[in-house]
Tab-separated table of C-alpha atoms and ligand atoms in Angstrom:
chain	number	residue	atom	x	y	z
A	1	MET	CA	11.934	-9.716	-53.293
A	2	PRO	CA	9.963	-10.153	-50.090
A	3	GLU	CA	9.778	-7.140	-47.683
A	4	PRO	CA	11.937	-7.625	-44.656
A	5	THR	CA	10.047	-8.400	-41.442
A	6	CYS	CA	12.749	-8.402	-38.887
A	7	PHE	CA	14.379	-5.209	-37.822
A	8	GLU	CA	16.730	-3.782	-35.200
A	9	ASN	CA	14.737	-1.176	-33.247
A	10	THR	CA	16.284	2.163	-34.047
A	11	PRO	CA	14.588	5.424	-34.698
A	12	GLU	CA	14.822	4.822	-38.419
A	13	LEU	CA	12.144	2.161	-37.950
A	14	TRP	CA	9.479	4.535	-36.579
A	15	ARG	CA	10.795	8.195	-37.457
A	16	ALA	CA	8.251	8.314	-40.533
A	17	SER	CA	5.374	7.975	-38.171
A	18	TRP	CA	6.729	10.197	-35.453
A	19	PRO	CA	4.008	12.553	-34.286
A	20	ARG	CA	4.400	16.195	-35.643
A	21	LEU	CA	2.833	19.130	-33.919
A	22	ALA	CA	0.329	20.986	-36.060
A	23	VAL	CA	0.375	24.892	-35.514
A	24	ASP	CA	-3.447	24.633	-34.785
A	25	THR	CA	-3.459	21.729	-32.581
A	26	HIS	CA	-4.962	21.949	-29.044
A	27	LYS	CA	-4.608	19.615	-26.030
A	28	TYR	CA	-7.255	16.978	-26.894
A	29	ARG	CA	-6.172	17.015	-30.735
A	30	ARG	CA	-2.592	16.359	-29.513
A	31	GLY	CA	-3.926	13.174	-28.084
A	32	HIS	CA	-5.602	12.210	-24.809
A	33	VAL	CA	-4.755	9.085	-22.607
A	34	ALA	CA	-6.616	7.467	-19.868
A	35	VAL	CA	-4.845	5.422	-17.105
A	36	PHE	CA	-6.772	3.136	-15.096
A	37	SER	CA	-5.720	3.321	-11.367
A	38	GLY	CA	-5.987	0.441	-8.839
A	39	GLY	CA	-7.459	1.080	-5.338
A	40	LEU	CA	-6.145	3.025	-2.417
A	41	ALA	CA	-3.022	0.935	-1.667
A	42	SER	CA	-1.519	0.854	-5.225
A	43	THR	CA	-2.020	4.098	-6.905
A	44	GLY	CA	1.636	4.991	-7.672
A	45	ALA	CA	1.934	2.684	-10.815
A	46	ALA	CA	-0.883	4.529	-12.484
A	47	ARG	CA	0.828	7.797	-11.906
A	48	LEU	CA	3.964	6.718	-13.168
A	49	ALA	CA	2.379	5.612	-16.426
A	50	ALA	CA	0.292	8.847	-16.626
A	51	ARG	CA	3.355	11.151	-16.232
A	52	ALA	CA	5.211	9.130	-18.809
A	53	SER	CA	2.225	9.657	-21.238
A	54	ALA	CA	2.279	13.361	-20.674
A	55	ARG	CA	6.026	13.679	-20.937
A	56	ILE	CA	6.075	11.831	-24.240
A	57	GLY	CA	3.758	14.379	-25.743
A	58	ALA	CA	0.109	13.383	-25.139
A	59	GLY	CA	-1.770	16.734	-24.934
A	60	ALA	CA	-4.108	15.583	-22.028
A	61	VAL	CA	-3.883	12.661	-19.448
A	62	THR	CA	-6.582	11.597	-17.033
A	63	VAL	CA	-6.183	8.959	-14.267
A	64	LEU	CA	-9.522	7.165	-13.920
A	65	SER	CA	-9.629	6.106	-10.258
A	66	PRO	CA	-11.882	4.034	-7.995
A	67	PRO	CA	-13.732	6.206	-5.369
A	68	ASP	CA	-11.446	5.187	-2.576
A	69	ALA	CA	-8.232	6.217	-4.230
A	70	ILE	CA	-9.550	9.690	-5.409
A	71	LEU	CA	-7.965	11.542	-2.531
A	72	VAL	CA	-4.548	10.073	-2.537
A	73	HIS	CA	-4.335	11.033	-6.413
A	74	ALA	CA	-5.811	14.332	-5.695
A	75	VAL	CA	-2.918	15.222	-3.474
A	76	HIS	CA	-0.196	13.934	-6.024
A	77	LEU	CA	-1.594	15.115	-9.327
A	78	THR	CA	-1.246	18.798	-10.784
A	79	SER	CA	-1.451	18.924	-14.630
A	80	ILE	CA	-2.668	15.335	-15.015
A	81	MET	CA	-6.567	15.289	-14.618
A	82	LEU	CA	-8.405	12.901	-12.303
A	83	ARG	CA	-11.810	11.356	-12.844
A	84	LYS	CA	-13.765	8.999	-10.599
A	85	THR	CA	-14.846	5.966	-12.375
A	86	GLU	CA	-16.599	3.101	-10.799
A	87	THR	CA	-18.205	0.878	-13.494
A	88	VAL	CA	-17.332	-0.170	-17.193
A	89	ALA	CA	-20.137	2.054	-18.462
A	90	ASP	CA	-18.589	5.004	-16.575
A	91	ALA	CA	-14.995	4.466	-18.207
A	92	CYS	CA	-16.517	4.013	-21.720
A	93	ALA	CA	-18.654	7.153	-21.416
A	94	PHE	CA	-15.597	9.005	-20.351
A	95	ILE	CA	-13.530	7.646	-23.120
A	96	ARG	CA	-16.132	8.217	-25.714
A	97	ASP	CA	-17.246	11.861	-24.636
A	98	ARG	CA	-13.721	13.106	-23.896
A	99	LYS	CA	-12.137	11.614	-27.272
A	100	VAL	CA	-9.535	9.534	-25.353
A	101	ARG	CA	-7.294	7.874	-27.930
A	102	ALA	CA	-5.503	5.450	-25.876
A	103	ALA	CA	-5.533	3.700	-22.428
A	104	VAL	CA	-3.444	1.977	-20.090
A	105	LEU	CA	-4.754	-0.915	-17.948
A	106	GLY	CA	-2.894	-3.085	-15.563
A	107	PRO	CA	-0.276	-1.265	-13.569
A	108	GLY	CA	-1.173	-1.491	-9.917
A	109	PHE	CA	-4.735	-2.458	-10.972
A	110	GLY	CA	-4.856	-5.538	-8.611
A	111	ASP	CA	-7.372	-8.312	-8.999
A	112	ASP	CA	-10.556	-6.562	-9.664
A	113	PRO	CA	-12.868	-8.687	-11.837
A	114	LYS	CA	-14.410	-5.663	-13.522
A	115	ILE	CA	-11.363	-6.212	-16.101
A	116	TYR	CA	-13.029	-9.044	-17.773
A	117	ALA	CA	-15.781	-6.720	-18.926
A	118	LEU	CA	-13.462	-3.657	-19.244
A	119	VAL	CA	-11.078	-5.202	-21.651
A	120	PRO	CA	-13.536	-6.372	-24.359
A	121	ALA	CA	-15.497	-2.931	-23.922
A	122	LEU	CA	-12.148	-1.008	-24.591
A	123	LEU	CA	-11.383	-3.248	-27.628
A	124	ASP	CA	-14.828	-2.703	-29.048
A	125	ARG	CA	-15.035	0.562	-31.226
A	126	ARG	CA	-18.742	0.712	-30.792
A	127	ARG	CA	-18.167	1.268	-27.027
A	128	SER	CA	-14.965	3.157	-26.929
A	129	GLY	CA	-15.965	5.600	-29.661
A	130	GLU	CA	-14.257	6.144	-33.094
A	131	GLU	CA	-11.374	8.375	-31.664
A	132	PHE	CA	-9.991	5.329	-29.536
A	133	HIS	CA	-6.864	3.715	-31.291
A	134	GLY	CA	-5.499	1.422	-28.718
A	135	LEU	CA	-5.205	-0.255	-25.373
A	136	VAL	CA	-1.923	-0.962	-23.554
A	137	LEU	CA	-2.523	-3.829	-21.268
A	138	ASP	CA	0.384	-4.396	-18.714
A	139	ALA	CA	1.129	-6.011	-15.134
A	140	ASP	CA	-2.123	-7.187	-13.493
A	141	GLY	CA	-4.032	-6.660	-16.752
A	142	LEU	CA	-1.924	-9.355	-18.199
A	143	THR	CA	-1.954	-11.680	-15.236
A	144	ALA	CA	-5.867	-11.442	-15.065
A	145	PHE	CA	-6.039	-13.355	-18.171
A	146	GLU	CA	-3.722	-16.240	-17.160
A	147	ASP	CA	-6.543	-18.837	-16.723
A	148	ASN	CA	-8.441	-17.883	-19.871
A	149	PRO	CA	-5.979	-15.984	-22.227
A	150	ASP	CA	-8.468	-16.903	-25.255
A	151	ALA	CA	-10.987	-14.444	-23.798
A	152	LEU	CA	-8.451	-11.704	-24.236
A	153	PHE	CA	-7.165	-12.903	-27.719
A	154	GLN	CA	-10.744	-13.460	-29.043
A	155	ALA	CA	-11.726	-9.842	-27.971
A	156	ALA	CA	-8.773	-8.568	-29.851
A	157	GLU	CA	-9.549	-10.619	-32.964
A	158	LYS	CA	-13.140	-9.164	-33.463
A	159	LYS	CA	-13.448	-7.364	-36.798
A	160	GLY	CA	-12.590	-3.626	-36.503
A	161	ALA	CA	-11.371	-4.185	-32.854
A	162	ASN	CA	-9.151	-1.544	-31.497
A	163	ALA	CA	-5.395	-2.093	-31.359
A	164	LEU	CA	-4.156	-4.085	-28.373
A	165	VAL	CA	-0.553	-3.857	-26.965
A	166	LEU	CA	0.605	-6.292	-24.601
A	167	THR	CA	3.760	-5.602	-22.636
A	168	PRO	CA	4.650	-9.132	-20.556
A	169	HIS	CA	7.996	-9.424	-18.828
A	170	GLU	CA	9.178	-12.885	-18.664
A	171	GLY	CA	6.854	-14.177	-16.090
A	172	GLU	CA	3.814	-12.622	-17.424
A	173	PHE	CA	4.695	-13.958	-20.957
A	174	HIS	CA	4.809	-17.479	-19.329
A	175	ARG	CA	1.395	-16.814	-17.700
A	176	LEU	CA	-0.204	-15.772	-20.979
A	177	PHE	CA	1.566	-17.968	-23.309
A	178	PRO	CA	2.483	-21.222	-21.421
A	179	ALA	CA	2.838	-23.570	-24.441
A	180	ILE	CA	4.899	-20.985	-26.504
A	181	ALA	CA	7.094	-20.167	-23.612
A	182	GLU	CA	7.884	-23.719	-22.801
A	183	ASP	CA	8.703	-24.712	-26.414
A	184	THR	CA	12.542	-25.156	-26.168
A	185	GLY	CA	12.766	-25.234	-29.992
A	186	LEU	CA	11.965	-21.672	-30.331
A	187	SER	CA	14.094	-18.640	-29.999
A	188	LYS	CA	12.831	-15.478	-28.284
A	189	LEU	CA	12.170	-13.995	-31.613
A	190	ASP	CA	10.235	-16.948	-32.621
A	191	LYS	CA	8.194	-16.932	-29.405
A	192	VAL	CA	7.219	-13.364	-29.545
A	193	ARG	CA	6.174	-13.735	-33.213
A	194	ALA	CA	4.020	-16.663	-32.376
A	195	ALA	CA	2.593	-14.930	-29.406
A	196	ALA	CA	1.660	-11.736	-31.455
A	197	ARG	CA	-0.030	-14.094	-34.082
A	198	SER	CA	-2.055	-15.929	-31.518
A	199	ALA	CA	-3.051	-12.998	-29.369
A	200	ASN	CA	-3.931	-10.751	-32.481
A	201	ALA	CA	-1.828	-7.979	-30.474
A	202	ILE	CA	1.400	-6.154	-30.483
A	203	VAL	CA	3.417	-8.037	-28.092
A	204	VAL	CA	6.320	-6.345	-26.444
A	205	TYR	CA	8.302	-9.171	-24.636
A	206	LYS	CA	10.470	-7.240	-22.068
A	207	GLY	CA	13.904	-7.996	-20.649
A	208	PRO	CA	17.475	-7.273	-21.471
A	209	ASP	CA	16.657	-8.007	-25.096
A	210	THR	CA	13.091	-6.647	-25.603
A	211	VAL	CA	11.461	-7.935	-28.659
A	212	ILE	CA	8.405	-6.142	-30.173
A	213	ALA	CA	6.059	-8.242	-32.583
A	214	ALA	CA	3.101	-7.603	-34.717
A	215	PRO	CA	0.389	-10.089	-35.732
A	216	ASP	CA	1.493	-9.601	-39.294
A	217	GLY	CA	4.998	-11.020	-38.618
A	218	ARG	CA	7.095	-7.929	-38.057
A	219	VAL	CA	9.536	-8.107	-35.354
A	220	ALA	CA	11.697	-5.521	-33.878
A	221	ILE	CA	14.719	-6.429	-31.671
A	222	ASN	CA	15.705	-3.592	-29.196
A	223	MET	CA	19.506	-3.345	-28.708
A	224	ASN	CA	19.984	-0.181	-26.413
A	225	GLY	CA	18.598	-1.767	-23.245
A	226	THR	CA	20.371	-1.315	-19.959
A	227	PRO	CA	20.071	-3.222	-16.623
A	228	LEU	CA	19.472	0.216	-14.954
A	229	LEU	CA	15.841	-0.275	-15.918
A	230	ALA	CA	15.574	-3.257	-13.619
A	231	THR	CA	13.830	-1.032	-10.999
A	232	ALA	CA	10.346	-1.333	-9.862
A	233	GLY	CA	7.812	0.742	-11.775
A	234	SER	CA	9.976	1.173	-14.988
A	235	GLY	CA	7.583	-1.092	-16.888
A	236	ASP	CA	4.635	1.030	-15.726
A	237	VAL	CA	6.516	3.969	-17.231
A	238	LEU	CA	7.027	2.132	-20.506
A	239	ALA	CA	3.282	1.200	-20.784
A	240	GLY	CA	2.453	5.012	-20.320
A	241	MET	CA	5.002	6.005	-23.048
A	242	ALA	CA	3.530	3.582	-25.483
A	243	ALA	CA	-0.001	4.810	-24.949
A	244	GLY	CA	1.126	8.498	-25.111
A	245	LEU	CA	2.585	7.819	-28.496
A	246	ILE	CA	-0.413	5.760	-29.974
A	247	ALA	CA	-2.760	8.654	-28.624
A	248	GLN	CA	-0.717	11.151	-30.762
A	249	GLY	CA	-1.265	8.983	-33.969
A	250	MET	CA	1.537	6.538	-34.025
A	251	PRO	CA	0.507	2.895	-35.184
A	252	ALA	CA	0.515	0.472	-32.369
A	253	PHE	CA	3.677	-1.360	-33.591
A	254	GLU	CA	5.673	1.803	-34.243
A	255	GLY	CA	4.394	3.554	-31.101
A	256	ALA	CA	5.394	0.582	-29.024
A	257	ALA	CA	8.868	0.074	-30.658
A	258	ALA	CA	9.297	3.887	-30.124
A	259	ALA	CA	8.547	3.584	-26.525
A	260	VAL	CA	11.101	0.781	-25.857
A	261	TRP	CA	13.994	2.665	-27.432
A	262	LEU	CA	13.155	5.952	-25.978
A	263	HIS	CA	12.557	4.341	-22.453
A	264	ALA	CA	16.141	2.774	-22.484
A	265	ASP	CA	17.675	5.895	-23.889
A	266	ALA	CA	16.169	7.813	-20.978
A	267	ALA	CA	17.798	5.321	-18.486
A	268	ARG	CA	21.045	5.502	-20.118
A	269	ARG	CA	21.147	9.242	-20.112
A	270	PHE	CA	20.097	9.369	-16.335
A	271	GLY	CA	22.694	6.652	-15.263
A	272	GLN	CA	23.465	5.183	-11.934
A	273	GLY	CA	20.800	5.651	-9.162
A	274	LEU	CA	17.861	5.718	-11.474
A	275	ILE	CA	14.393	4.916	-9.974
A	276	ALA	CA	11.304	4.894	-12.139
A	277	GLU	CA	10.060	8.325	-11.191
A	278	ASP	CA	13.236	9.793	-13.012
A	279	LEU	CA	12.396	8.324	-16.306
A	280	PRO	CA	9.633	10.675	-17.410
A	281	GLY	CA	11.710	13.714	-16.365
A	282	MET	CA	14.358	12.612	-18.726
A	283	LEU	CA	12.098	12.692	-21.696
A	284	PRO	CA	12.643	16.271	-22.786
A	285	GLU	CA	16.378	15.630	-23.194
A	286	VAL	CA	15.703	12.249	-24.966
A	287	LEU	CA	13.236	14.199	-27.409
A	288	ARG	CA	15.590	17.012	-27.967
A	289	ALA	CA	18.343	14.805	-28.804
A	290	LEU	CA	15.949	12.684	-31.154
A	291	ALA	CA	14.911	15.732	-33.015
A	292	LYS	CA	18.725	16.729	-33.711
A	293	GLU	CA	19.560	13.257	-35.230
B	301	LIG	N1	5.181	1.993	-7.462
B	301	LIG	C1	4.100	1.126	-7.708
B	301	LIG	O1	3.036	1.443	-7.372
B	301	LIG	C2	4.544	-0.181	-8.345
B	301	LIG	C3	3.452	-1.065	-8.647
B	301	LIG	N2	3.716	-2.267	-9.152
B	301	LIG	C4	2.567	-3.134	-9.503
B	301	LIG	O2	2.390	-3.947	-8.540
B	301	LIG	C5	1.672	-5.012	-9.138
B	301	LIG	C6	2.369	-6.384	-8.784
B	301	LIG	O3	3.642	-6.390	-9.283
B	301	LIG	P1	4.715	-7.584	-8.974
B	301	LIG	O4	6.102	-6.955	-9.150
B	301	LIG	O5	4.269	-8.150	-7.686
B	301	LIG	O6	4.295	-8.490	-9.942
B	301	LIG	P2	5.127	-9.364	-11.140
B	301	LIG	O7	5.925	-8.275	-11.835
B	301	LIG	O8	4.321	-10.160	-11.979
B	301	LIG	O9	6.217	-10.271	-10.083
B	301	LIG	C7	5.655	-11.372	-9.518
B	301	LIG	C8	6.698	-12.583	-9.665
B	301	LIG	O10	6.830	-12.824	-11.148
B	301	LIG	C9	8.062	-13.420	-11.245
B	301	LIG	N3	8.824	-12.946	-12.454
B	301	LIG	C10	9.240	-13.839	-13.494
B	301	LIG	N4	9.829	-12.983	-14.347
B	301	LIG	C11	9.893	-11.807	-14.019
B	301	LIG	C12	10.452	-10.632	-14.377
B	301	LIG	N5	11.269	-10.628	-15.704
B	301	LIG	N6	10.476	-9.623	-13.798
B	301	LIG	C13	9.826	-9.496	-12.525
B	301	LIG	N7	9.299	-10.584	-11.975
B	301	LIG	C14	9.324	-11.706	-12.689
B	301	LIG	C15	8.809	-13.161	-10.013
B	301	LIG	O11	8.863	-14.461	-9.241
B	301	LIG	P3	10.117	-15.457	-9.499
B	301	LIG	O12	10.185	-15.853	-10.993
B	301	LIG	O13	11.388	-14.714	-9.220
B	301	LIG	O14	9.882	-16.525	-8.516
B	301	LIG	C16	8.062	-12.293	-9.264
B	301	LIG	O15	8.224	-12.399	-7.886
B	301	LIG	C17	1.444	-4.806	-10.569
B	301	LIG	O16	0.212	-4.176	-10.650
B	301	LIG	C18	2.548	-3.788	-10.808
B	301	LIG	O17	2.170	-2.842	-11.878
B	301	LIG	C19	5.049	-2.526	-9.806
B	301	LIG	O18	5.081	-2.064	-11.111
B	301	LIG	C20	6.179	-1.912	-9.022
B	301	LIG	C21	5.991	-0.353	-8.805
B	302	LIG	N1	18.452	-6.445	-17.119
B	302	LIG	C1	17.820	-5.713	-17.950
B	302	LIG	N2	18.396	-5.210	-18.989
B	302	LIG	C2	17.562	-4.241	-19.727
B	302	LIG	N3	16.301	-3.881	-19.403
B	302	LIG	C3	15.665	-4.422	-18.410
B	302	LIG	C4	16.442	-5.302	-17.496
B	302	LIG	N4	15.666	-5.743	-16.504
B	302	LIG	C5	14.428	-5.046	-16.747
B	302	LIG	N5	14.628	-4.319	-17.923
B	302	LIG	C6	13.436	-3.544	-18.445
B	302	LIG	O1	12.828	-2.778	-17.258
B	302	LIG	C7	11.504	-2.831	-17.427
B	302	LIG	C8	10.821	-3.580	-16.239
B	302	LIG	O2	9.519	-3.768	-16.492
B	302	LIG	P1	8.737	-4.565	-15.503
B	302	LIG	O3	9.164	-5.997	-15.297
B	302	LIG	O4	7.232	-4.614	-15.990
B	302	LIG	O5	8.681	-3.792	-14.115
B	302	LIG	P2	7.499	-3.070	-13.076
B	302	LIG	O6	6.486	-3.933	-13.094
B	302	LIG	O7	8.265	-3.002	-11.751
B	302	LIG	O8	7.034	-1.759	-13.753
B	302	LIG	C9	11.259	-3.419	-18.836
B	302	LIG	O9	11.122	-2.566	-19.885
B	302	LIG	C10	12.187	-4.255	-18.977
B	302	LIG	O10	12.564	-4.391	-20.470
C-alpha cells in the first residue's frame, strides 16, 4: 500500500522528531538562530522573530543588524545577541564561524537589493558552513522575488542546497506563484503542493487554514488556527518559531508544521487582546502542555 502523503497537522505528525535536551548540551549545541534585521525604521519584526526562536528552545539567537539599526536593537535586546552585519560576506562568515543552524530573513527587511546575493549564499552549504540546516524566508524576503521567482527556486534546487522554508500569506503566495494561485481548478491543498514542488522548498501557505507542503508531496493541513492570529507581526513570530525548531535539529517540514500548530495553540491559550508580542511569552505554557500529552 502506498504511504499516506496528506495529514492533519497534529503533534503526532512531528513528535518523533521533537528536540530532546541532552544532559551535556550547551547553548550552541542546542541550536543557534540568526535573524536578519531591516534598517532603523523597521526593527521590531526581527526582534519578534528572534524572541520566538529563543522561547521555542534555540540555545542562542543573534540579530544581524545593519549599522544604522544597532543602537535601537541594543536598547531593546537582553539575552538575544546582536551583531553588526553590512555585507553578504559578513553574514556568511558569522553563520559559519558561530555555527548558526537556521536563519530568518524577510520580516521588516525592506527592499535592500543585497537579498539577491544573500539568499543564494545562505542556501549554498559551502558558504553557510556544514552546521547550517535551513533558511526561513518570509515577508519582504518573499516579495523581493516576485519579479524573478525562478532565481529563488533555482538556488534551492542546487545539489546539496540547504533547506528552504517559504511562509507566504495569500498576497505573498500570489506574488511568488501567480500561475498556480490563479488556477481556479486547484484547491488550496493542490496549490501549495504544486508550489512546494516548483520552488524546491517547504511552503507554509498561511491563513485560517494554513497548509504546509514539502517538495516530495507531503502536505499537512492545520486545523487549530484562530482569527486571534490576525494581528500585525504574528507571522514574524511564526517564522522565528520555525527557525528555532530547525536549529534544534527538526527536519524542515516537521519543524514548520510544529511551529504552525504551536503558534495557534499559543494564541488560543492567550485569548482576546492578543498582540504579536504576547505569543513568545505563551510558549513555556504551550511546551509544558505538549510535554504532558
Ligand atoms: N512590528 C513590526 O515591525 C512589523 C513589521 N511588519 C513588516 O512590515 C513589512 C511590510 O508588511 P506589510 O504588512 O505592509 O506587507 P504585506 O503583508 O505584504 O501586505 C501588503 C498587502 O498585501 C495584501 N494582502 C493580501 N493577502 C494578505 C494577507 N493574507 N495578509 C496581509 N496582507 C495581504 C494586502 O493588500 P490587499 O490585498 O488588502 O489590497 C496588504 O495591504 C514586512 O517586512 C513585515 O515583516 C509586519 O510583519 C507587521 C509588524
Ligand atoms: N483568520 C485567521 N485565522 C487563523 N489564522 C490567521 C488568520 N489570519 C491570519 N492568521 C495567521 O496569522 C499569521 C499572520 O501572518 P502574516 O500575514 O505574515 O502577518 P505579519 O506580516 O503581520 O506578521 C499567519 O500565521 C496566519 O496563518
